[in-house]
mmCIF file of C-alpha atoms and ligand atoms in Angstrom:
data_model
loop_
_atom_site.group_PDB
_atom_site.id
_atom_site.type_symbol
_atom_site.label_atom_id
_atom_site.label_comp_id
_atom_site.label_asym_id
_atom_site.label_seq_id
_atom_site.Cartn_x
_atom_site.Cartn_y
_atom_site.Cartn_z
ATOM 1 C CA MET D 1 0.000 0.000 0.000
ATOM 2 C CA SER D 2 1.375 3.405 -0.854
ATOM 3 C CA LYS D 3 1.810 5.823 1.993
ATOM 4 C CA GLU D 4 -0.930 8.316 2.604
ATOM 5 C CA THR D 5 0.008 11.970 2.719
ATOM 6 C CA ILE D 6 -1.349 14.211 5.422
ATOM 7 C CA LEU D 7 -1.224 17.972 5.119
ATOM 8 C CA ILE D 8 -0.541 19.808 8.374
ATOM 9 C CA VAL D 9 -1.686 23.438 8.373
ATOM 10 C CA GLU D 10 -0.316 24.883 11.610
ATOM 11 C CA ASP D 11 1.598 28.076 12.316
ATOM 12 C CA GLU D 12 3.088 26.980 15.631
ATOM 13 C CA ASP D 13 6.333 25.278 14.723
ATOM 14 C CA SER D 14 6.646 23.107 17.802
ATOM 15 C CA ILE D 15 3.130 21.716 17.413
ATOM 16 C CA ALA D 16 3.554 21.103 13.689
ATOM 17 C CA GLU D 17 6.817 19.324 14.394
ATOM 18 C CA LEU D 18 5.310 17.109 17.083
ATOM 19 C CA ILE D 19 2.448 16.160 14.787
ATOM 20 C CA ALA D 20 4.739 15.435 11.835
ATOM 21 C CA PHE D 21 6.992 13.288 14.024
ATOM 22 C CA ASN D 22 4.100 11.162 15.244
ATOM 23 C CA LEU D 23 2.559 10.796 11.808
ATOM 24 C CA LYS D 24 5.827 9.635 10.282
ATOM 25 C CA LYS D 25 6.287 7.179 13.116
ATOM 26 C CA ASN D 26 2.900 5.732 12.192
ATOM 27 C CA GLY D 27 3.726 5.344 8.532
ATOM 28 C CA TYR D 28 2.258 8.490 7.013
ATOM 29 C CA ASP D 29 3.929 11.003 4.746
ATOM 30 C CA THR D 30 3.509 14.599 5.815
ATOM 31 C CA LEU D 31 3.479 18.048 4.263
ATOM 32 C CA ARG D 32 3.693 21.122 6.474
ATOM 33 C CA VAL D 33 2.591 24.667 5.801
ATOM 34 C CA ASP D 34 1.984 27.579 8.173
ATOM 35 C CA SER D 35 -0.860 29.343 6.374
ATOM 36 C CA GLY D 36 -4.121 28.685 4.592
ATOM 37 C CA GLU D 37 -2.825 30.449 1.475
ATOM 38 C CA LYS D 38 0.148 28.083 1.209
ATOM 39 C CA ALA D 39 -2.096 25.116 1.889
ATOM 40 C CA LEU D 40 -4.426 26.022 -0.995
ATOM 41 C CA LYS D 41 -1.442 26.426 -3.295
ATOM 42 C CA LEU D 42 -0.233 22.950 -2.364
ATOM 43 C CA LEU D 43 -3.655 21.413 -2.800
ATOM 44 C CA ASN D 44 -3.880 22.992 -6.235
ATOM 45 C CA SER D 45 -0.648 21.358 -7.368
ATOM 46 C CA PRO D 46 -0.442 17.759 -8.608
ATOM 47 C CA GLY D 47 -0.227 14.921 -6.138
ATOM 48 C CA LYS D 48 -2.687 13.432 -3.756
ATOM 49 C CA ILE D 49 -3.290 14.434 -0.172
ATOM 50 C CA SER D 50 -5.467 12.113 1.906
ATOM 51 C CA LEU D 51 -6.327 14.236 4.927
ATOM 52 C CA VAL D 52 -5.887 17.769 6.269
ATOM 53 C CA LEU D 53 -5.068 18.649 9.869
ATOM 54 C CA LEU D 54 -6.099 22.258 10.235
ATOM 55 C CA ASP D 55 -5.270 24.723 12.960
ATOM 56 C CA LEU D 56 -8.107 27.232 13.179
ATOM 57 C CA MET D 57 -6.113 30.194 14.490
ATOM 58 C CA LEU D 58 -3.879 31.148 11.587
ATOM 59 C CA ALA D 59 -2.421 34.466 10.545
ATOM 60 C CA GLY D 60 -3.883 35.679 7.256
ATOM 61 C CA MET D 61 -6.682 33.478 5.983
ATOM 62 C CA ASP D 62 -8.208 31.780 8.999
ATOM 63 C CA GLY D 63 -9.034 28.089 9.249
ATOM 64 C CA LEU D 64 -12.731 28.547 8.583
ATOM 65 C CA ASP D 65 -12.172 30.476 5.347
ATOM 66 C CA PHE D 66 -9.680 27.862 4.293
ATOM 67 C CA CYS D 67 -12.186 25.101 4.963
ATOM 68 C CA LYS D 68 -14.819 26.848 2.894
ATOM 69 C CA LYS D 69 -12.437 27.298 -0.049
ATOM 70 C CA LEU D 70 -11.267 23.699 0.235
ATOM 71 C CA ARG D 71 -14.797 22.367 -0.052
ATOM 72 C CA GLN D 72 -15.229 24.335 -3.272
ATOM 73 C CA MET D 73 -12.314 22.509 -4.904
ATOM 74 C CA LYS D 74 -13.459 19.627 -7.074
ATOM 75 C CA LYS D 75 -10.530 17.417 -6.242
ATOM 76 C CA TYR D 76 -10.842 17.800 -2.499
ATOM 77 C CA ALA D 77 -14.510 18.450 -1.896
ATOM 78 C CA ASP D 78 -14.669 15.237 0.171
ATOM 79 C CA ILE D 79 -11.217 15.129 1.771
ATOM 80 C CA PRO D 80 -11.339 14.504 5.523
ATOM 81 C CA VAL D 81 -10.469 17.589 7.561
ATOM 82 C CA ILE D 82 -9.681 17.449 11.283
ATOM 83 C CA ILE D 83 -9.474 20.805 12.993
ATOM 84 C CA LEU D 84 -7.074 21.521 15.827
ATOM 85 C CA THR D 85 -8.239 23.998 18.360
ATOM 86 C CA ALA D 86 -7.762 25.176 21.919
ATOM 87 C CA ARG D 87 -10.424 24.078 24.357
ATOM 88 C CA SER D 88 -11.629 27.638 24.839
ATOM 89 C CA GLU D 89 -12.646 27.983 21.216
ATOM 90 C CA GLU D 90 -15.841 25.955 21.448
ATOM 91 C CA SER D 91 -17.765 28.224 19.113
ATOM 92 C CA ASP D 92 -14.990 27.694 16.570
ATOM 93 C CA ILE D 93 -15.494 23.948 16.775
ATOM 94 C CA VAL D 94 -19.139 24.384 15.924
ATOM 95 C CA SER D 95 -18.418 26.721 13.029
ATOM 96 C CA GLY D 96 -15.613 24.450 11.868
ATOM 97 C CA LEU D 97 -17.973 21.521 11.621
ATOM 98 C CA GLU D 98 -20.520 23.718 9.879
ATOM 99 C CA PHE D 99 -17.891 24.828 7.394
ATOM 100 C CA GLY D 100 -17.225 21.234 6.472
ATOM 101 C CA ALA D 101 -14.640 19.865 8.914
ATOM 102 C CA ASN D 102 -15.173 16.178 9.732
ATOM 103 C CA ASP D 103 -13.779 16.063 13.249
ATOM 104 C CA TYR D 104 -11.878 18.177 15.751
ATOM 105 C CA ILE D 105 -9.164 17.683 18.334
ATOM 106 C CA THR D 106 -8.593 20.049 21.209
ATOM 107 C CA LYS D 107 -5.089 21.135 22.172
ATOM 108 C CA PRO D 108 -3.202 19.824 23.972
ATOM 109 C CA PHE D 109 -3.830 16.365 22.565
ATOM 110 C CA SER D 110 -2.132 13.018 22.950
ATOM 111 C CA PRO D 111 -0.438 11.564 19.875
ATOM 112 C CA ARG D 112 -2.414 8.331 20.322
ATOM 113 C CA VAL D 113 -5.714 10.168 20.120
ATOM 114 C CA LEU D 114 -4.526 12.094 17.093
ATOM 115 C CA ILE D 115 -3.518 8.917 15.249
ATOM 116 C CA ALA D 116 -6.757 7.152 16.198
ATOM 117 C CA ARG D 117 -8.855 10.043 14.881
ATOM 118 C CA ILE D 118 -6.858 10.166 11.657
ATOM 119 C CA ARG D 119 -7.273 6.439 11.096
ATOM 120 C CA ALA D 120 -10.990 6.662 11.731
ATOM 121 C CA GLN D 121 -11.361 9.436 9.160
ATOM 122 C CA LEU D 122 -9.234 7.681 6.570
ATOM 123 C CA ARG D 123 -11.162 4.454 7.072
ATOM 124 C CA ARG D 124 -14.409 6.289 6.523
ATOM 125 C CA SER D 125 -13.174 8.059 3.406
ATOM 126 C CA THR D 126 -11.796 4.911 1.770
ATOM 127 C CA PRO D 127 -14.463 2.262 2.336
ATOM 128 C CA GLY D 128 -13.405 -1.236 1.432
ATOM 129 C CA GLU D 129 -9.765 -0.520 2.175
ATOM 130 C CA GLU D 130 -9.813 -3.089 4.936
ATOM 131 C CA GLU D 131 -11.212 -5.637 2.536
ATOM 132 C CA ASP D 132 -8.180 -5.304 0.260
ATOM 133 C CA ALA D 133 -6.790 -8.830 0.271
ATOM 134 C CA SER D 134 -3.165 -7.720 0.146
ATOM 135 C CA ASP D 135 -3.606 -5.540 3.200
ATOM 136 C CA SER D 136 -5.196 -7.937 5.619
ATOM 137 C CA TYR D 137 -5.456 -11.612 6.453
ATOM 138 C CA GLU D 138 -8.061 -13.611 8.256
ATOM 139 C CA TYR D 139 -6.885 -16.914 9.614
ATOM 140 C CA ALA D 140 -8.635 -19.083 12.178
ATOM 141 C CA GLY D 141 -10.203 -16.101 13.908
ATOM 142 C CA ILE D 142 -6.991 -14.064 13.837
ATOM 143 C CA ARG D 143 -7.230 -10.905 11.796
ATOM 144 C CA LEU D 144 -4.116 -9.022 10.743
ATOM 145 C CA SER D 145 -4.341 -5.656 9.043
ATOM 146 C CA ARG D 146 -1.183 -4.303 7.457
ATOM 147 C CA ALA D 147 -2.827 -1.024 6.633
ATOM 148 C CA PHE D 148 -3.604 -0.348 10.276
ATOM 149 C CA HIS D 149 -0.801 -2.427 11.790
ATOM 150 C CA GLU D 150 -3.355 -4.149 13.971
ATOM 151 C CA VAL D 151 -4.006 -7.726 15.009
ATOM 152 C CA SER D 152 -7.174 -8.930 16.642
ATOM 153 C CA ILE D 153 -8.416 -12.292 17.808
ATOM 154 C CA GLU D 154 -12.167 -12.817 17.576
ATOM 155 C CA GLU D 155 -12.494 -9.013 17.176
ATOM 156 C CA ARG D 156 -10.387 -8.267 20.299
ATOM 157 C CA PRO D 157 -7.253 -6.253 19.458
ATOM 158 C CA ILE D 158 -3.963 -7.565 20.833
ATOM 159 C CA ASP D 159 -0.808 -5.556 21.343
ATOM 160 C CA LEU D 160 2.190 -6.882 19.415
ATOM 161 C CA THR D 161 5.712 -5.534 19.128
ATOM 162 C CA SER D 162 6.927 -4.672 15.672
ATOM 163 C CA ASN D 163 8.928 -7.932 15.453
ATOM 164 C CA GLU D 164 6.015 -10.061 16.621
ATOM 165 C CA PHE D 165 3.741 -8.366 14.116
ATOM 166 C CA SER D 166 6.175 -8.953 11.245
ATOM 167 C CA ILE D 167 6.611 -12.613 12.161
ATOM 168 C CA LEU D 168 2.874 -13.209 12.309
ATOM 169 C CA ASP D 169 2.448 -11.321 9.030
ATOM 170 C CA LEU D 170 5.061 -13.562 7.422
ATOM 171 C CA PHE D 171 3.496 -16.775 8.733
ATOM 172 C CA MET D 172 -0.058 -15.793 7.861
ATOM 173 C CA SER D 173 0.934 -14.833 4.329
ATOM 174 C CA SER D 174 1.576 -18.497 3.659
ATOM 175 C CA PRO D 175 -0.047 -20.966 6.051
ATOM 176 C CA GLY D 176 1.738 -24.307 6.138
ATOM 177 C CA ARG D 177 4.989 -22.971 4.771
ATOM 178 C CA VAL D 178 7.992 -23.436 7.058
ATOM 179 C CA PHE D 179 10.171 -20.392 7.656
ATOM 180 C CA SER D 180 13.749 -20.855 8.820
ATOM 181 C CA ARG D 181 15.183 -18.493 11.424
ATOM 182 C CA ASP D 182 17.246 -16.910 8.660
ATOM 183 C CA ALA D 183 14.147 -16.246 6.584
ATOM 184 C CA ILE D 184 12.474 -14.705 9.614
ATOM 185 C CA ILE D 185 15.522 -12.541 10.365
ATOM 186 C CA LEU D 186 15.431 -11.296 6.789
ATOM 187 C CA ALA D 187 11.795 -10.306 7.207
ATOM 188 C CA LEU D 188 12.553 -8.339 10.373
ATOM 189 C CA HIS D 189 14.412 -5.445 8.900
ATOM 190 C CA GLY D 190 12.373 -2.654 10.414
ATOM 191 C CA ASP D 191 13.704 -2.307 13.926
ATOM 192 C CA GLY D 192 17.111 -0.881 13.193
ATOM 193 C CA TYR D 193 19.124 -3.256 15.361
ATOM 194 C CA PRO D 194 20.569 -6.638 14.432
ATOM 195 C CA VAL D 195 18.192 -9.539 14.957
ATOM 196 C CA THR D 196 19.694 -12.722 16.391
ATOM 197 C CA ASP D 197 18.422 -16.320 16.319
ATOM 198 C CA ARG D 198 17.713 -15.934 19.985
ATOM 199 C CA ALA D 199 15.638 -12.781 19.398
ATOM 200 C CA VAL D 200 13.536 -14.722 16.899
ATOM 201 C CA ASP D 201 12.933 -17.489 19.434
ATOM 202 C CA VAL D 202 11.983 -14.969 22.111
ATOM 203 C CA SER D 203 9.587 -13.205 19.738
ATOM 204 C CA ILE D 204 7.957 -16.531 18.882
ATOM 205 C CA VAL D 205 7.524 -17.372 22.580
ATOM 206 C CA ASN D 206 5.935 -13.976 23.233
ATOM 207 C CA LEU D 207 3.799 -14.175 20.132
ATOM 208 C CA ARG D 208 2.429 -17.569 21.199
ATOM 209 C CA ARG D 209 1.693 -16.200 24.649
ATOM 210 C CA LYS D 210 -0.184 -13.219 23.222
ATOM 211 C CA LEU D 211 -2.158 -15.443 20.874
ATOM 212 C CA GLY D 212 -3.579 -17.167 23.948
ATOM 213 C CA GLY D 213 -6.063 -19.822 22.871
ATOM 214 C CA LYS D 214 -4.653 -19.657 19.340
ATOM 215 C CA SER D 215 -1.053 -20.294 20.384
ATOM 216 C CA HIS D 216 -1.104 -23.880 19.120
ATOM 217 C CA LEU D 217 -1.435 -22.549 15.569
ATOM 218 C CA ILE D 218 2.265 -21.661 15.557
ATOM 219 C CA GLU D 219 4.219 -24.865 15.196
ATOM 220 C CA THR D 220 7.896 -25.561 15.666
ATOM 221 C CA VAL D 221 9.318 -27.711 12.903
ATOM 222 C CA ARG D 222 12.317 -29.268 14.574
ATOM 223 C CA GLY D 223 15.653 -28.409 12.981
ATOM 224 C CA VAL D 224 13.968 -26.289 10.297
ATOM 225 C CA GLY D 225 11.992 -23.399 11.708
ATOM 226 C CA TYR D 226 8.432 -22.319 12.343
ATOM 227 C CA ARG D 227 5.090 -22.120 10.562
ATOM 228 C CA VAL D 228 1.424 -21.654 11.169
ATOM 229 C CA LYS D 229 -0.637 -24.775 10.625
ATOM 230 C CA LYS D 230 -1.920 -25.142 7.109
ATOM 231 C CA ASN D 231 -5.372 -26.231 8.280
ATOM 232 C CA PRO D 232 -6.300 -24.574 11.550
HETATM 233 CA CA1 LIG C 301 -2.274 28.908 15.481
#
């Protein structure tokens, strides 16, 4: 799946930076501008932006005017817009929603809430994305979504480390196939530190533990490696 690009319209540098940092960490591309005028210019140039995070209190064109102009653009009439506002600006929230914003977040906000709201909006604006076969697997009641980096068992989300997630992703991509430790190590390139045989074994132990009642699905093939059962 190609990365989605989020446009951050915010004139406070430190806030824009914090947002951009957290978005990148969660796999999004970001564009940053500090005014509505610059944002419109960007939106009018080629390329695709998936969502706008909009500070309401901007110098020059304010957030509400920007929102109104954005909704008049053919290309972005339906783009999700989340407004960022201080708690005291309740009337602004109301006008923001009236001017076509989809959601709002009050400052100060936690990065987790921000990411959750963004995901919810993107999910809504791209229906069927979760059904994309290359982005998610269903296997014996375990559901793995690459797009959202989430795993759930019988609809209950479980918390996996990045290594555990990648291992499960690898196994579920090909039930029955045995993966050697070397193959697993190759698949775990994302963490930035060298992965050892021992780290693979530890991740498998933890993964089995987190899978709870489904732990038996991960089999050890003695002297070769690991796999998930072909027929659960
Ligand atoms: Ca501001």
